[in-house]
Coordinates of C-alpha atoms in Angstrom, one line a residue:
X1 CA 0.0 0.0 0.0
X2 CA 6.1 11.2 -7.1
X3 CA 5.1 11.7 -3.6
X4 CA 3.3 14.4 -1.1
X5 CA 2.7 15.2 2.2
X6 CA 3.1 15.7 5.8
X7 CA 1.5 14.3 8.2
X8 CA 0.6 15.1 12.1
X9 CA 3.9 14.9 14.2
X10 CA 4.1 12.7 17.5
X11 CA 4.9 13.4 20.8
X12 CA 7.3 11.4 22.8
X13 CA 4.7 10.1 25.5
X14 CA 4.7 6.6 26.1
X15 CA 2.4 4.0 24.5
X16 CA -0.1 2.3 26.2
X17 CA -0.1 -1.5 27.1
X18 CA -2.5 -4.0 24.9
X19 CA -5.9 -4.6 26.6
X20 CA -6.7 -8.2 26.1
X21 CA -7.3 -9.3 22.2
X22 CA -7.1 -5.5 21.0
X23 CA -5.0 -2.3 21.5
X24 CA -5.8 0.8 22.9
X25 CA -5.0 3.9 21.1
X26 CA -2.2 6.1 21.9
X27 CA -2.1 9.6 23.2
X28 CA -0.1 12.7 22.6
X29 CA 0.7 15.7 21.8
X30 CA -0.6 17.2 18.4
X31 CA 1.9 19.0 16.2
X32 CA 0.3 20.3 12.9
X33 CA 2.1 19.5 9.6
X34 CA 1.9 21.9 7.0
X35 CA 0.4 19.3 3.6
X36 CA 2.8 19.2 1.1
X37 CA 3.9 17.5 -2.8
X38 CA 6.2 16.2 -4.1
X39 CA 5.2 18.1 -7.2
X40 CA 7.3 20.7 -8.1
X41 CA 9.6 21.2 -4.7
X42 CA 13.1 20.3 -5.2
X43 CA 13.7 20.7 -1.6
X44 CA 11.6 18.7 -0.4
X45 CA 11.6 14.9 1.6
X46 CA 10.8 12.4 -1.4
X47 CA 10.1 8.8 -1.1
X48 CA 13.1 7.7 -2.5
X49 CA 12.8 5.0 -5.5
X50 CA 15.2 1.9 -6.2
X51 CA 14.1 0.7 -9.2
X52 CA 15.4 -3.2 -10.0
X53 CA 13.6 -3.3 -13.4
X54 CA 14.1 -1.4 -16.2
X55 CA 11.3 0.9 -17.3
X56 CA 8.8 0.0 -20.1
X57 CA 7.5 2.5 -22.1
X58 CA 4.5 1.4 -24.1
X59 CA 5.1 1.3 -28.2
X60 CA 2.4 4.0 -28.4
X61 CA 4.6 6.4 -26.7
X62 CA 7.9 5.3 -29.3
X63 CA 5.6 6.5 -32.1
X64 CA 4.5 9.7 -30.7
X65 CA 8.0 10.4 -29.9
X66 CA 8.2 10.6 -34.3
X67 CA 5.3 13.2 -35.1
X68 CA 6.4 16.3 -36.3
X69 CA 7.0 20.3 -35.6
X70 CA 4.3 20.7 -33.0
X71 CA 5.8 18.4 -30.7
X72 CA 6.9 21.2 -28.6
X73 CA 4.4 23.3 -28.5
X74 CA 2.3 19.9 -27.4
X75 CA 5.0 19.1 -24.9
X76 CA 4.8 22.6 -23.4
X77 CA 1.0 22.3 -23.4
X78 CA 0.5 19.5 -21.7
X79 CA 3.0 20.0 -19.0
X80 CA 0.3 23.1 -17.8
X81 CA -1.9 20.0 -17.8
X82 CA 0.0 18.1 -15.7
X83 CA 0.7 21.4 -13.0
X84 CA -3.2 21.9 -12.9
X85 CA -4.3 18.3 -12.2
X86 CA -1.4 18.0 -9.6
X87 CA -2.7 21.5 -8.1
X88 CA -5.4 20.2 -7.7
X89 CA -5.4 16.6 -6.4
X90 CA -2.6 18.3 -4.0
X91 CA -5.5 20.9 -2.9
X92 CA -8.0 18.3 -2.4
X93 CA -5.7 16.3 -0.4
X94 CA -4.4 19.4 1.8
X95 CA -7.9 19.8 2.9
X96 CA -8.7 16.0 3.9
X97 CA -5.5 16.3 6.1
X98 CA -6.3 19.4 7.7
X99 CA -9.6 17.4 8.8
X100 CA -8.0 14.4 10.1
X101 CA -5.6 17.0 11.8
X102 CA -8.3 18.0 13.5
X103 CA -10.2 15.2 14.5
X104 CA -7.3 12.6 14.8
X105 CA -4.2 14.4 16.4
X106 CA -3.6 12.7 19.5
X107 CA -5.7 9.2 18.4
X108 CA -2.9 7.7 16.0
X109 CA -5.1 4.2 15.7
X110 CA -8.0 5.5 15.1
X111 CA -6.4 7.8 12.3
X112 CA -4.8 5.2 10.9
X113 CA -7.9 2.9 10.5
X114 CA -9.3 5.9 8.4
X115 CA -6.2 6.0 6.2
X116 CA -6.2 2.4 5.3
X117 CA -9.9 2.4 5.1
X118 CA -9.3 5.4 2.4
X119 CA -6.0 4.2 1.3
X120 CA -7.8 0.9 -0.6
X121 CA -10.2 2.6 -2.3
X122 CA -8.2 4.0 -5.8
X123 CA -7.4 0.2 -6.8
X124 CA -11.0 -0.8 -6.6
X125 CA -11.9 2.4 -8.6
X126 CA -9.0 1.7 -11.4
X127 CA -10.0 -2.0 -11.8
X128 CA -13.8 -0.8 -11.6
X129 CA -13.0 1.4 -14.6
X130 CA -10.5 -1.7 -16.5
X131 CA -12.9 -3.8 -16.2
X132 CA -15.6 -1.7 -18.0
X133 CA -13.3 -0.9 -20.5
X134 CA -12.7 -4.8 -20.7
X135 CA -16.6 -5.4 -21.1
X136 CA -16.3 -3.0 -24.5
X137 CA -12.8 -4.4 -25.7
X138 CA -11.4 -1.4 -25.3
X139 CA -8.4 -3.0 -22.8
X140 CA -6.8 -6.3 -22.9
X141 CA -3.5 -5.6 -20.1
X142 CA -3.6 -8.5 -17.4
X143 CA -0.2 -6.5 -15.6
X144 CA -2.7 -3.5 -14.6
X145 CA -5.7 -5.7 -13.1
X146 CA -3.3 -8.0 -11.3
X147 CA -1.0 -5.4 -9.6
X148 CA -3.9 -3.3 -8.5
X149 CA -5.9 -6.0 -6.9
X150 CA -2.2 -6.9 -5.2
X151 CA -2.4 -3.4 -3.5
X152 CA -5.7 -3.6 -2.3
X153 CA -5.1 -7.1 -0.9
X154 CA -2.2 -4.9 0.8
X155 CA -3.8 -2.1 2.0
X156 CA -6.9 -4.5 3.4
X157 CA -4.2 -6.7 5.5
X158 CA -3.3 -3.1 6.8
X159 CA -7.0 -2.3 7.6
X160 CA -7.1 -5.9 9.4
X161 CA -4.4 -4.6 11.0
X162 CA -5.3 -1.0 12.7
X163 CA -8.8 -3.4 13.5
X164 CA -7.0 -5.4 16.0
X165 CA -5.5 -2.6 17.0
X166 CA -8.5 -1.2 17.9
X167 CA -8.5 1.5 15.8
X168 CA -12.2 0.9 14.4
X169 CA -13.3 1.2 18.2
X170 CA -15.5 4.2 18.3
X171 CA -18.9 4.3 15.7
X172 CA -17.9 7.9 14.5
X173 CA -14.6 6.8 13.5
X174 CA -16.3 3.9 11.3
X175 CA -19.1 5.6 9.9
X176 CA -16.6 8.6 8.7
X177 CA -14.1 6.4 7.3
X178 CA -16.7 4.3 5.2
X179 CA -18.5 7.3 4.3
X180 CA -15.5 9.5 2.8
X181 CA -14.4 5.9 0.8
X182 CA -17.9 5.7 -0.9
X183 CA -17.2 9.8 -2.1
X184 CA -13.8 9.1 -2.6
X185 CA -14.0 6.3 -4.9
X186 CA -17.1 7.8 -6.9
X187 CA -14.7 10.7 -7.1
X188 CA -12.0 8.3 -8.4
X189 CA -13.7 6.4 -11.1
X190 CA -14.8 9.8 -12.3
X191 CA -11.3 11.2 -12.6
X192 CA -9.3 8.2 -13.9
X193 CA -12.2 7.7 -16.8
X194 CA -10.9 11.4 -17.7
X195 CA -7.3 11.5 -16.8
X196 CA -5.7 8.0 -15.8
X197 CA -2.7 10.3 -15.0
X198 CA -4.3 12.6 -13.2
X199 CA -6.2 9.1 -11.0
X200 CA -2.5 7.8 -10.3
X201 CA -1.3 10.9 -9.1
X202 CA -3.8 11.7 -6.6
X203 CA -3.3 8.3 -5.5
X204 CA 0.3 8.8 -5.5
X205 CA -0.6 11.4 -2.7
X206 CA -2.5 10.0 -0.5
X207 CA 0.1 6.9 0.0
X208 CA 3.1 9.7 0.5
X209 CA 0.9 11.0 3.0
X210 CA 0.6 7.4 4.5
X211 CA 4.2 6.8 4.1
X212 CA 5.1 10.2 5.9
X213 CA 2.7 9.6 9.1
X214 CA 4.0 5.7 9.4
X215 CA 7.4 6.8 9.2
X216 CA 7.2 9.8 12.1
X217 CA 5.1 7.7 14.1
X218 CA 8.0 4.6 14.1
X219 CA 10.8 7.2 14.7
X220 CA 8.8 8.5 17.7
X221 CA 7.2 5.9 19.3
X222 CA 9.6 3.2 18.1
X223 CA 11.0 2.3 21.7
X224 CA 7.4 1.8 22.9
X225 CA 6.2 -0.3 20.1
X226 CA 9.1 -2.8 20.5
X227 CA 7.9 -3.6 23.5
X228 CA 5.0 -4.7 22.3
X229 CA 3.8 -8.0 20.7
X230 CA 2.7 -8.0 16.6
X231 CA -0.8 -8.7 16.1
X232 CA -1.5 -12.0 14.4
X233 CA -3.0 -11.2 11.3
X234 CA 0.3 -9.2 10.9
X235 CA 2.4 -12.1 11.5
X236 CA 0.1 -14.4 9.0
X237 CA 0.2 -11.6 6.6
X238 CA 3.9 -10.8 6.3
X239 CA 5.5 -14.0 7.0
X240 CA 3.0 -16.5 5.6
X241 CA 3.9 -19.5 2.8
X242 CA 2.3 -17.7 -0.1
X243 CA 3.3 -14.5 -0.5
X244 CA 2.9 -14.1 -4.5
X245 CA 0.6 -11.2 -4.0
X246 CA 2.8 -9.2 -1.5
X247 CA 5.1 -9.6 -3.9
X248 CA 2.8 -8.4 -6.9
X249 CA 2.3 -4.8 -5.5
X250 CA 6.2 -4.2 -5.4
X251 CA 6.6 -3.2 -9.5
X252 CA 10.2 -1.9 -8.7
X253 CA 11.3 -5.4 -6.6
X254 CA 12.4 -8.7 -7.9
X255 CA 10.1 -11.5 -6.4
X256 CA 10.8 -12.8 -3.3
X257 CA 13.5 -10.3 -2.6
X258 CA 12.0 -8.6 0.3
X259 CA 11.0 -11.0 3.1
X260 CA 10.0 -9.2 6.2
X261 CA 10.9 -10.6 9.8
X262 CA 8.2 -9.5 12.6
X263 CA 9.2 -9.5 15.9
X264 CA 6.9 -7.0 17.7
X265 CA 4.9 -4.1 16.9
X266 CA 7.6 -2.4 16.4
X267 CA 8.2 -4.1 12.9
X268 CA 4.8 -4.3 11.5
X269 CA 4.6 -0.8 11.3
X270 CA 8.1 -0.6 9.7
X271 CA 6.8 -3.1 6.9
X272 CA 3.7 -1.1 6.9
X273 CA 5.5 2.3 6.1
X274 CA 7.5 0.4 3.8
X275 CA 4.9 -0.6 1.9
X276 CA 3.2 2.7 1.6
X277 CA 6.5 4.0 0.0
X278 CA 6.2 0.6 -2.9
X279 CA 2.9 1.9 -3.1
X280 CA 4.4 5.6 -4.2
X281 CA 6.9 3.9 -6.7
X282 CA 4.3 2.0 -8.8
X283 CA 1.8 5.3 -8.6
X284 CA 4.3 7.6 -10.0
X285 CA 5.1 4.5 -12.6
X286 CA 1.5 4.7 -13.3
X287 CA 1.2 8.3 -14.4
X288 CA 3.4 7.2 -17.1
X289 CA 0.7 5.2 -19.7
X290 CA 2.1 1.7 -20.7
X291 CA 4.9 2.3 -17.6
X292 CA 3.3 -0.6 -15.7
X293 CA 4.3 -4.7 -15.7
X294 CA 3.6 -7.2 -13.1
X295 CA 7.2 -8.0 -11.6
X296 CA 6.1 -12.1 -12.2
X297 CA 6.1 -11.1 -16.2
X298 CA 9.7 -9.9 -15.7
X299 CA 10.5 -12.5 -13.4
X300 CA 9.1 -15.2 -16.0
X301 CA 10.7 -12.5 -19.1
X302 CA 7.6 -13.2 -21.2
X303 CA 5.0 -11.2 -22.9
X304 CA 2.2 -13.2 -23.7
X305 CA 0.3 -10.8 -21.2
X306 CA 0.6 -8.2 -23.1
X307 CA -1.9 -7.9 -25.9
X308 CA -2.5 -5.8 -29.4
X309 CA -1.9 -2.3 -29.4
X310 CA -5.7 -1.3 -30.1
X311 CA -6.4 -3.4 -26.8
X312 CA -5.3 -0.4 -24.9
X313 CA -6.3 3.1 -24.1
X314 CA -6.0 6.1 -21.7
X315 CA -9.0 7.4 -20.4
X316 CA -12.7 6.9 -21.8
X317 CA -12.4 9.5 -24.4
X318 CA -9.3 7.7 -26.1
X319 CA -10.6 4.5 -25.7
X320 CA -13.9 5.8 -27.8
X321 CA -12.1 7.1 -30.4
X322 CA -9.8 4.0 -30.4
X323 CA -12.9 1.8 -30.6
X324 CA -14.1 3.6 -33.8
X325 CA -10.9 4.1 -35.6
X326 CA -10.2 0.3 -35.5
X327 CA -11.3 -2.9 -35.5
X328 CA -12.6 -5.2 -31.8
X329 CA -9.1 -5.9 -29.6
X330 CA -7.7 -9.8 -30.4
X331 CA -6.1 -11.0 -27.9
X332 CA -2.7 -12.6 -29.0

């Protein structure tokens, strides 16, 4: 489960001991966090990426890469594009953590229930879309389906997770969580029908933002939390026998090459923040179209996956013009 965000910063008070099968949240200090992108501040902390595979650019962008003199004038054009959508998703994002600022400052489980309960919600709304455009033949790209429904298996484990941590505890906390996902994910089918790019890198956001929170929290309460024991469903989760699709949502990692060890508490939130931040590499892979392969096709160095150029598109209005201009995708 290019990169944003701040998040709430945590006091140094120590954590609270587990209260039978659940935990009970922890309390401290609020410190606001100014939201911030990754978008156009060289200054700023960035999820760093280690990319193991080569990039793959789709054909279609090798061919626009050969049309003539406007070129520029198209390239300069559509980086405005680009600035607006990302002003935008950054602006929307801002605001949602200013409200969980506010309501979730010094109740760090409770807040993080409402972040994974969010968090999931994009890869439902981009193989929601897929699959439409599957039901028309407009897309025939297994690598897309298969590492998004990787990520939300991710991001549900660390839902199951903040549950037995108690962070679902109180009804408001549920109700606004589940509420804000239904918006969020009408909001997201809407935008990556439109602008794919735009979809990927307001998803791209909101995982920074996860990445950032996880990752202040650890270096704060980290002597508390390794005191603590893991819960089991993190345990079953990260060190289970079949861990194909944990290794699915990792596009920039050879298969089987991380294998996390969980000791405490301490570590499952590591292995959580670390997976927010494979989340960020594949979203910013994402906002380049045709970027995107299952590390298993690399892995297995075959592309019978991949299908016929006209069995692929970016965003509803390309695939409709695609659909017309040519004849019903084959898959090869």
């Amino acid at each position: 489960m290019a990169a944003i965000f701040s998040s709430s910063l945590f006091a140094s008070s120590p954590l609270p001991k587990p209260l039978s099968s659940s935990y009970s949240r922890i309390h401290t200090a609020p410190q606001l966090f100014r939201a911030r992108s990754s978008l156009l501040q060289d200054n700023e902390k960035k999820v760093i990426v280690h990319d193991s595979f080569p990039s793959k650019t789709s054909p279609l962008h090798t061919a626009d890469k050969s049309t003539g003199g406007n070129s520029i004038n198209t390239s300069a054009f559509e980086k405005r594009i680009i600035k607006v959508e990302q002003s935008v998703n950054i602006f929307l994002t801002d605001s949602v953590i200013k409200i969980l600022d506010t309501l979730y400052h010094d109740r760090h489980y409770a807040r993080f229930f409402v972040l994974e309960t969010i968090a999931r919600v994009p890869y439902f709304a981009f193989m929601s879309v897929l699959h439409m455009y599957e039901s028309f033949g407009w897309w025939r790209r297994a690598d897309y389906l298969k590492v998004h429904f990787a990520e939300s298996w991710n991001e549900m484990h660390h839902l199951l997770i903040m549950e037995e941590l108690g962070g679902n505890a109180w009804w408001f906390d549920r109700f606004l969580a589940q509420h804000i996902a239904i918006f969020y994910y009408i909001m997201t089918v809407l935008m990556y029908a439109v602008s794919p790019r735009m979809a990927y890198h307001f998803s791209e956001c909101v995982e920074s933002h996860a990445f950032e929170t996880y990752d202040k929290f650890i270096k704060v309460q980290g002597d508390e939390l390794k005191k603590m024991p893991a819960p089991e469903v993190a345990v079953n989760y990260y060190t289970g026998d079949d861990l194909y699709l944990f290794d699915e949502f990792q596009t920039s990692r050879v298969p089987n090459s991380r294998r996390p060890k969980i000791e405490n508490l301490y570590d499952v939130f590591v292995n959580i923040r670390d997976d927010e931040a494979e989340h960020c590499k594949t979203m910013k892979a994402c906002q380049t179209h045709g970027n995107l392969r299952s590390p298993h096709s690399y892995a297995e160095d075959d592309d019978s996956s991949v299908c016929a150029l006209e069995a692929d598109c970016e965003g509803i209005v390309d695939c409709i013009k695609k659909s017309v201009a040519s004849n019903p995708a084959k898959v090869k």
